[in-house]
């Protein structure tokens, strides 16, 4: 199946399993459709031992390549605080040197064997020699269009001002920051009621062509002053504003979200901070970051780390700048990030989670309250999560998973298997069988006997899968951040119209994964978290990455999923089963609980679930944290859980929540836990408005690096529901909706805690008091 099993392929020092597939073996399947430059700038994130001094040029010497100089976006270093922040995770770009923008053309999907960005970078690094032995561990991520990168390559040279502040305006109480796709910064809902213009102080469109003015490394930034001028110059014509801003689609480039009348980011931004009351709107300032649309089309989350981490640094820096403009030391910051992935370790240790949590903890130490709200996810019923524990291995010490790849899928599919910490992968063998019953791969999990104890960070073994010398998949095992071992299987689309000389589609149907234990080492179902006193979910955690068609990207994605004969899909009334299929007689490996957003498991992250306002029940799709079951099937919550739930469905007859589109006056309904997060973010902002100027009894909470700030919310208490008392976690239990419920805002709120609890206990929903 491969010319050298377990070989280190290509740029092995900086190429993880997803990068190896998406930028090498699977490039013909996924990236050509995105029209990326063949010599694009390449984004990357480095993990820097001991912290990185942002004022130095050390990164060039450590990871630089001969023809690819490294350039940093603006990094937050702590602002005016005497305590400086040296990040352990550094976003940066590799930029091809000596190539003008006029030489860059969109890649032709029909051209084969042309030099790719990864290949040229690999050659450049090989010529320059490997990074220093004590240097950082880093991964390349998504390529950038070259014309989005500033020619000056020196961000911050001409930093824009948010505009002079009138002396009559008092300092705001809080800053609301949103990271999303499709940010309508000229929308009327974000203009102050007092006529002072937009409340958006800064907006960064990461995918827009650069103005080459030295203000930001890639994309375009719009200050309050610039937005107000654009709106005035174009007499409120928002199409003209976005056209001049470079925020609309252009020939030969991926479609941009603001070219449509509705966008995910427009709905989220309006829900979080649109249409404040007159006495509050100037007290809530806005900072927004629009991720490149092409980077979020791939719902596996591949390649977004550099963009997201750069966005966080930008938000923190601009929050400090807004405080300085108003003459205050700092301002509370609420960040809404309605984004997520299915995969990941789900214990807070992913690189992007660790990077974000480090920044939040640092800002809180400096006395600046900082909140992060993220959705729980929408895959509760999608059969994309499975757990293998000791009881799933038969007498021959073998356990099997069935993975169904649907026909007509035009994007790659990914499945991760995470071993519990401390479990030796060399004690397992792996086999993969295709839908025709053909054994595609049979190997030991780990080929290097010494790797388990001596692997450097980022150690990886990869093995492509091919038939008649045509690649259709890839096996990999890596020691993720030198923490836990991860197995990853990538399979090609099941429908592929490209040249099949070197690639072929994967077969649609049931693929069988078999793990065989070569020793009697048990698999714990619950393990200790080494960094805390908590417990984390054990067993072999399996996740199929989300694979759906998102936004304006017409990718043709179709979700793959696990098949399990022990999993009961429907209840006796014909509705979807909303509990795990576990009992004393058997235990399905497919799990609904444990499907939580893989980017939302950090300590300080407030996780937002979704519920139906009429019934008080969790939305069918709303993901939940992991459970482990005793011999009788009684559940125990393990690891990160849903903190609070907000309305994502108004009733069975009225799906979703209504908010703004990309143009003023346009409204549309959207559901999903991405809607729940901004409702909660809005309540946190209101809490800071109410608390200003002091924080009273919440001061200790606001500086605690691990607190989610849930105690600031004034909402309906959910309480322990009777489904939990009966021994299982149902749709109205704490395990699904958390401890609190957030309703849609109402001018005359008649919420009465006792009345609501009484009505919910009767399963009558909220209809009696609305």
XYZ file of C-alpha atoms in Angstrom, residues 349-726:
378
model
C -5.253 20.590 25.493
C -5.668 21.383 21.780
C -3.196 24.015 20.615
C -5.779 26.663 19.788
C -7.636 26.127 23.083
C -4.422 26.320 25.099
C -3.377 29.477 23.250
C -6.711 31.227 23.865
C -6.930 30.174 27.515
C -3.390 31.459 28.097
C -4.358 34.880 26.726
C -7.562 35.050 28.776
C -5.695 34.121 31.971
C -3.028 36.765 31.296
C -5.551 39.549 30.673
C -7.489 38.639 33.810
C -4.284 38.722 35.857
C -3.785 42.266 34.614
C -7.165 43.214 36.100
C -9.163 43.233 32.857
C -12.280 40.990 32.948
C -12.377 38.734 29.868
C -15.085 36.259 28.852
C -15.236 33.723 26.020
C -18.563 32.232 24.910
C -18.703 29.344 22.430
C -21.442 26.980 21.192
C -21.709 23.388 22.360
C -22.115 22.104 18.791
C -24.920 20.710 16.645
C -24.045 17.027 16.237
C -25.811 15.317 19.143
C -27.731 12.959 16.809
C -25.192 12.758 13.961
C -23.465 9.527 15.088
C -20.028 11.111 14.719
C -18.795 10.185 18.216
C -17.882 6.748 19.544
C -16.087 5.362 22.595
C -14.243 2.068 22.843
C -13.822 0.794 26.391
C -12.648 -2.520 27.764
C -16.043 -4.145 27.329
C -15.982 -3.516 23.555
C -12.979 -5.830 23.054
C -13.903 -9.489 22.494
C -12.134 -12.605 23.719
C -9.555 -12.195 20.947
C -8.883 -8.666 22.249
C -10.368 -7.202 19.074
C -12.744 -4.238 18.727
C -14.352 -3.063 15.482
C -15.926 0.188 14.311
C -18.062 0.581 11.195
C -17.654 3.894 9.372
C -20.129 4.656 6.586
C -19.004 6.913 3.738
C -22.061 8.118 1.796
C -22.112 8.314 -2.004
C -21.939 11.711 -3.657
C -19.554 13.256 -1.101
C -17.189 15.658 -2.879
C -14.973 16.417 0.156
C -12.556 14.352 2.201
C -13.644 12.573 5.392
C -11.601 12.384 8.599
C -11.820 10.176 11.656
C -9.711 10.599 14.801
C -9.069 8.034 17.541
C -7.577 9.404 20.770
C -5.887 6.993 23.161
C -6.155 7.704 26.894
C -3.138 9.425 28.358
C -0.485 6.923 29.367
C -1.742 4.112 27.096
C 1.086 2.642 25.001
C 0.128 2.587 21.287
C 2.762 -0.052 20.553
C 0.439 -2.513 22.308
C -2.098 -2.304 19.447
C -2.358 -3.296 15.821
C -4.611 -1.615 13.265
C -6.524 -2.934 10.276
C -8.787 -1.216 7.733
C -11.164 -3.029 5.395
C -12.996 -1.353 2.506
C -16.700 -1.825 1.609
C -15.817 -4.675 -0.771
C -14.211 -6.634 2.065
C -10.663 -5.957 0.836
C -8.003 -5.506 3.522
C -6.564 -2.078 2.772
C -4.111 -1.832 5.669
C -2.827 -4.064 8.448
C -0.015 -2.727 10.622
C 1.198 -2.076 14.120
C -0.081 1.252 15.380
C 3.441 2.476 16.105
C 6.330 1.268 13.970
C 9.101 2.845 16.026
C 9.587 0.950 19.269
C 11.293 3.919 20.942
C 8.777 6.559 19.879
C 6.382 6.042 22.782
C 8.904 7.110 25.392
C 11.204 9.409 23.409
C 8.994 11.068 20.786
C 9.678 14.754 20.279
C 6.659 17.093 20.150
C 4.896 16.630 16.851
C 6.268 13.146 16.200
C 4.231 11.582 13.398
C 4.182 8.443 11.291
C 2.140 8.566 8.093
C 1.269 5.967 5.508
C -0.694 6.791 2.368
C -3.303 4.330 1.114
C -3.350 3.625 -2.592
C -4.712 1.245 -5.177
C -2.827 0.792 -8.455
C -0.518 3.620 -7.349
C -3.461 6.027 -6.977
C -3.892 7.594 -3.536
C -7.316 7.473 -1.889
C -6.488 7.791 1.801
C -3.931 8.227 4.552
C -3.207 6.632 7.924
C -1.280 8.587 10.549
C -0.399 8.377 14.219
C 1.120 11.297 16.080
C 1.896 12.296 19.646
C -0.162 15.441 19.764
C 1.752 18.189 21.589
C 3.683 15.375 23.277
C 0.533 14.705 25.282
C -1.742 11.989 23.867
C -1.490 9.636 20.921
C -3.884 10.293 18.051
C -4.731 7.998 15.159
C -6.190 9.779 12.127
C -7.719 8.221 9.016
C -8.299 10.463 5.999
C -10.354 9.139 3.100
C -10.882 10.804 -0.260
C -14.263 12.022 -1.512
C -16.566 9.287 -2.781
C -17.253 11.397 -5.873
C -14.338 12.888 -7.788
C -14.351 14.394 -11.280
C -10.642 15.189 -11.494
C -7.758 13.410 -13.164
C -7.516 9.852 -11.830
C -3.941 9.185 -12.928
C -2.560 9.718 -9.413
C -5.761 9.993 -7.330
C -8.971 8.044 -7.073
C -12.118 8.449 -4.967
C -12.713 6.383 -1.862
C -15.363 3.696 -2.126
C -18.780 4.600 -0.758
C -20.143 2.195 1.831
C -19.130 0.556 5.105
C -15.472 0.765 6.073
C -14.357 -1.391 9.023
C -11.677 -0.299 11.486
C -10.262 -3.001 13.755
C -8.022 -2.486 16.770
C -6.377 -5.510 18.352
C -4.716 -5.335 21.756
C -1.482 -7.268 21.786
C -1.234 -7.078 25.550
C -3.595 -7.129 28.486
C -3.264 -3.411 29.226
C -6.736 -2.221 30.309
C -8.407 0.824 28.815
C -9.674 3.067 31.613
C -13.085 4.609 30.938
C -12.290 7.508 33.293
C -8.816 8.976 33.843
C -7.306 11.678 36.017
C -6.560 15.059 34.510
C -2.879 15.566 35.188
C -3.229 19.348 35.363
C -6.204 19.447 37.696
C -7.979 17.416 40.318
C -10.785 16.608 37.892
C -11.593 13.477 35.959
C -11.618 13.292 32.173
C -13.310 10.879 29.806
C -11.220 7.809 29.111
C -11.517 4.936 26.665
C -10.503 5.358 23.043
C -12.326 8.522 22.017
C -13.375 8.452 18.344
C -14.596 11.484 16.409
C -15.615 11.874 12.776
C -14.988 15.435 11.705
C -18.000 17.488 10.691
C -18.384 17.478 6.901
C -21.217 19.714 5.760
C -21.762 22.392 3.143
C -21.251 25.728 4.888
C -21.907 29.299 3.846
C -21.234 30.332 0.272
C -18.812 27.487 -0.364
C -20.513 25.049 -2.721
C -18.278 22.178 -1.634
C -20.671 19.263 -2.102
C -19.896 17.911 1.371
C -21.952 15.009 2.768
C -21.526 13.826 6.378
C -20.133 10.356 7.085
C -21.045 8.568 10.325
C -20.668 5.456 12.490
C -22.996 2.456 12.259
C -23.631 0.455 15.421
C -26.255 -2.342 15.701
C -26.496 -1.719 19.459
C -27.331 1.950 19.014
C -31.100 2.523 19.248
C -31.921 5.400 16.852
C -35.615 5.931 17.681
C -37.802 5.825 20.744
C -41.097 3.943 21.003
C -43.050 6.954 19.688
C -40.951 7.126 16.536
C -38.959 10.192 17.568
C -35.150 10.421 17.717
C -33.604 8.678 20.721
C -31.949 11.323 22.885
C -30.119 9.076 25.357
C -27.127 6.785 24.888
C -27.897 3.117 24.276
C -26.382 1.672 27.421
C -27.697 -1.005 29.745
C -26.466 -3.888 31.824
C -27.011 -6.140 28.801
C -24.899 -4.201 26.314
C -23.303 -0.885 25.513
C -23.232 0.740 22.086
C -19.958 2.330 21.072
C -21.846 5.207 19.381
C -22.441 8.005 21.901
C -24.528 11.149 21.808
C -23.040 12.509 25.027
C -19.415 13.513 24.536
C -20.154 15.228 21.215
C -19.240 18.644 22.664
C -17.507 21.222 20.463
C -13.834 20.204 20.303
C -12.703 23.858 20.570
C -14.833 24.680 23.635
C -13.333 22.490 26.373
C -10.985 25.057 27.926
C -11.486 25.918 31.598
C -12.632 29.528 31.120
C -14.883 28.881 28.118
C -18.601 29.345 28.759
C -20.295 26.629 26.679
C -23.712 27.484 25.239
C -26.268 24.782 24.498
C -29.592 25.287 22.734
C -33.164 24.665 23.901
C -36.749 25.017 22.704
C -38.365 27.960 24.477
C -41.859 26.497 24.389
C -41.003 23.095 25.894
C -37.893 23.809 27.945
C -36.254 20.784 26.303
C -32.809 20.731 24.712
C -32.799 21.172 20.936
C -32.380 17.781 19.289
C -29.052 18.759 17.724
C -27.529 20.497 20.781
C -24.330 18.657 21.711
C -23.449 17.693 25.276
C -20.465 16.778 27.429
C -19.259 13.256 28.102
C -20.993 10.813 30.435
C -19.760 7.552 31.890
C -22.167 4.895 33.134
C -22.091 2.496 36.039
C -23.196 -1.133 35.811
C -26.853 -0.100 35.888
C -26.449 2.579 33.244
C -26.666 5.504 35.688
C -24.807 8.534 34.242
C -21.909 10.524 35.693
C -20.735 13.760 34.098
C -17.055 13.696 33.124
C -14.979 16.611 31.853
C -16.272 19.818 30.262
C -20.051 20.200 30.113
C -22.671 22.601 28.763
C -22.672 25.634 31.071
C -25.858 27.441 30.039
C -28.491 26.939 27.345
C -30.210 29.691 25.357
C -33.140 29.653 22.982
C -32.365 28.285 19.540
C -35.926 27.201 18.697
C -38.951 29.351 19.579
C -41.351 26.395 19.314
C -41.815 23.241 17.197
C -43.764 25.409 14.726
C -41.347 28.377 14.804
C -37.806 27.141 14.255
C -34.768 29.273 14.911
C -34.245 32.820 16.122
C -34.752 35.901 13.944
C -31.932 38.429 13.512
C -30.340 40.670 10.885
C -29.051 39.779 7.456
C -26.096 41.456 5.764
C -28.094 44.540 4.703
C -30.131 46.881 6.865
C -33.799 45.905 6.966
C -33.231 42.250 6.056
C -34.056 39.668 8.729
C -33.853 35.885 8.667
C -34.233 32.936 11.007
C -31.280 30.744 11.978
C -30.984 27.934 14.504
C -28.141 25.944 16.009
C -26.063 26.562 19.096
C -24.219 29.320 17.196
C -27.389 31.321 17.936
C -27.343 30.434 21.639
C -23.825 31.753 22.232
C -24.491 35.401 21.250
C -27.685 35.497 23.339
C -25.551 34.613 26.365
C -22.788 37.011 25.294
C -25.386 39.768 25.191
C -26.452 38.985 28.760
C -22.830 39.118 29.909
C -22.436 42.522 28.261
C -25.573 43.729 30.022
C -24.183 42.413 33.300
C -21.043 44.530 32.862
C -23.177 47.568 31.976
C -25.148 47.034 35.188
C -22.018 46.458 37.285
C -20.105 49.499 36.015
C -18.096 51.242 37.280
C -17.189 48.726 40.005
C -17.510 44.961 40.171
C -18.324 44.571 43.850
C -18.622 40.986 45.016
C -17.603 39.668 41.582
C -14.020 40.928 41.725
C -12.553 37.549 42.712
C -14.624 35.822 40.036
C -13.482 38.176 37.294
C -9.782 37.592 37.976
C -10.050 33.806 38.348
C -8.311 32.358 35.241
C -10.627 29.321 35.128
C -14.023 30.947 35.821
C -16.660 30.959 33.068
C -18.429 34.054 34.521
C -21.694 32.133 34.690
C -22.419 33.704 38.086
C -22.849 37.089 36.356
C -25.913 35.856 34.488
C -29.372 36.543 35.856
C -31.471 33.854 34.203
C -33.839 30.978 34.856
C -32.351 28.232 37.013
C -32.797 24.881 35.387
C -32.362 22.639 38.392
C -32.244 18.847 38.554
C -34.888 17.323 36.318
C -36.863 14.164 36.886
C -35.205 12.340 33.982
C -31.976 12.443 35.952
C -33.786 11.176 39.056
C -35.079 8.246 37.016
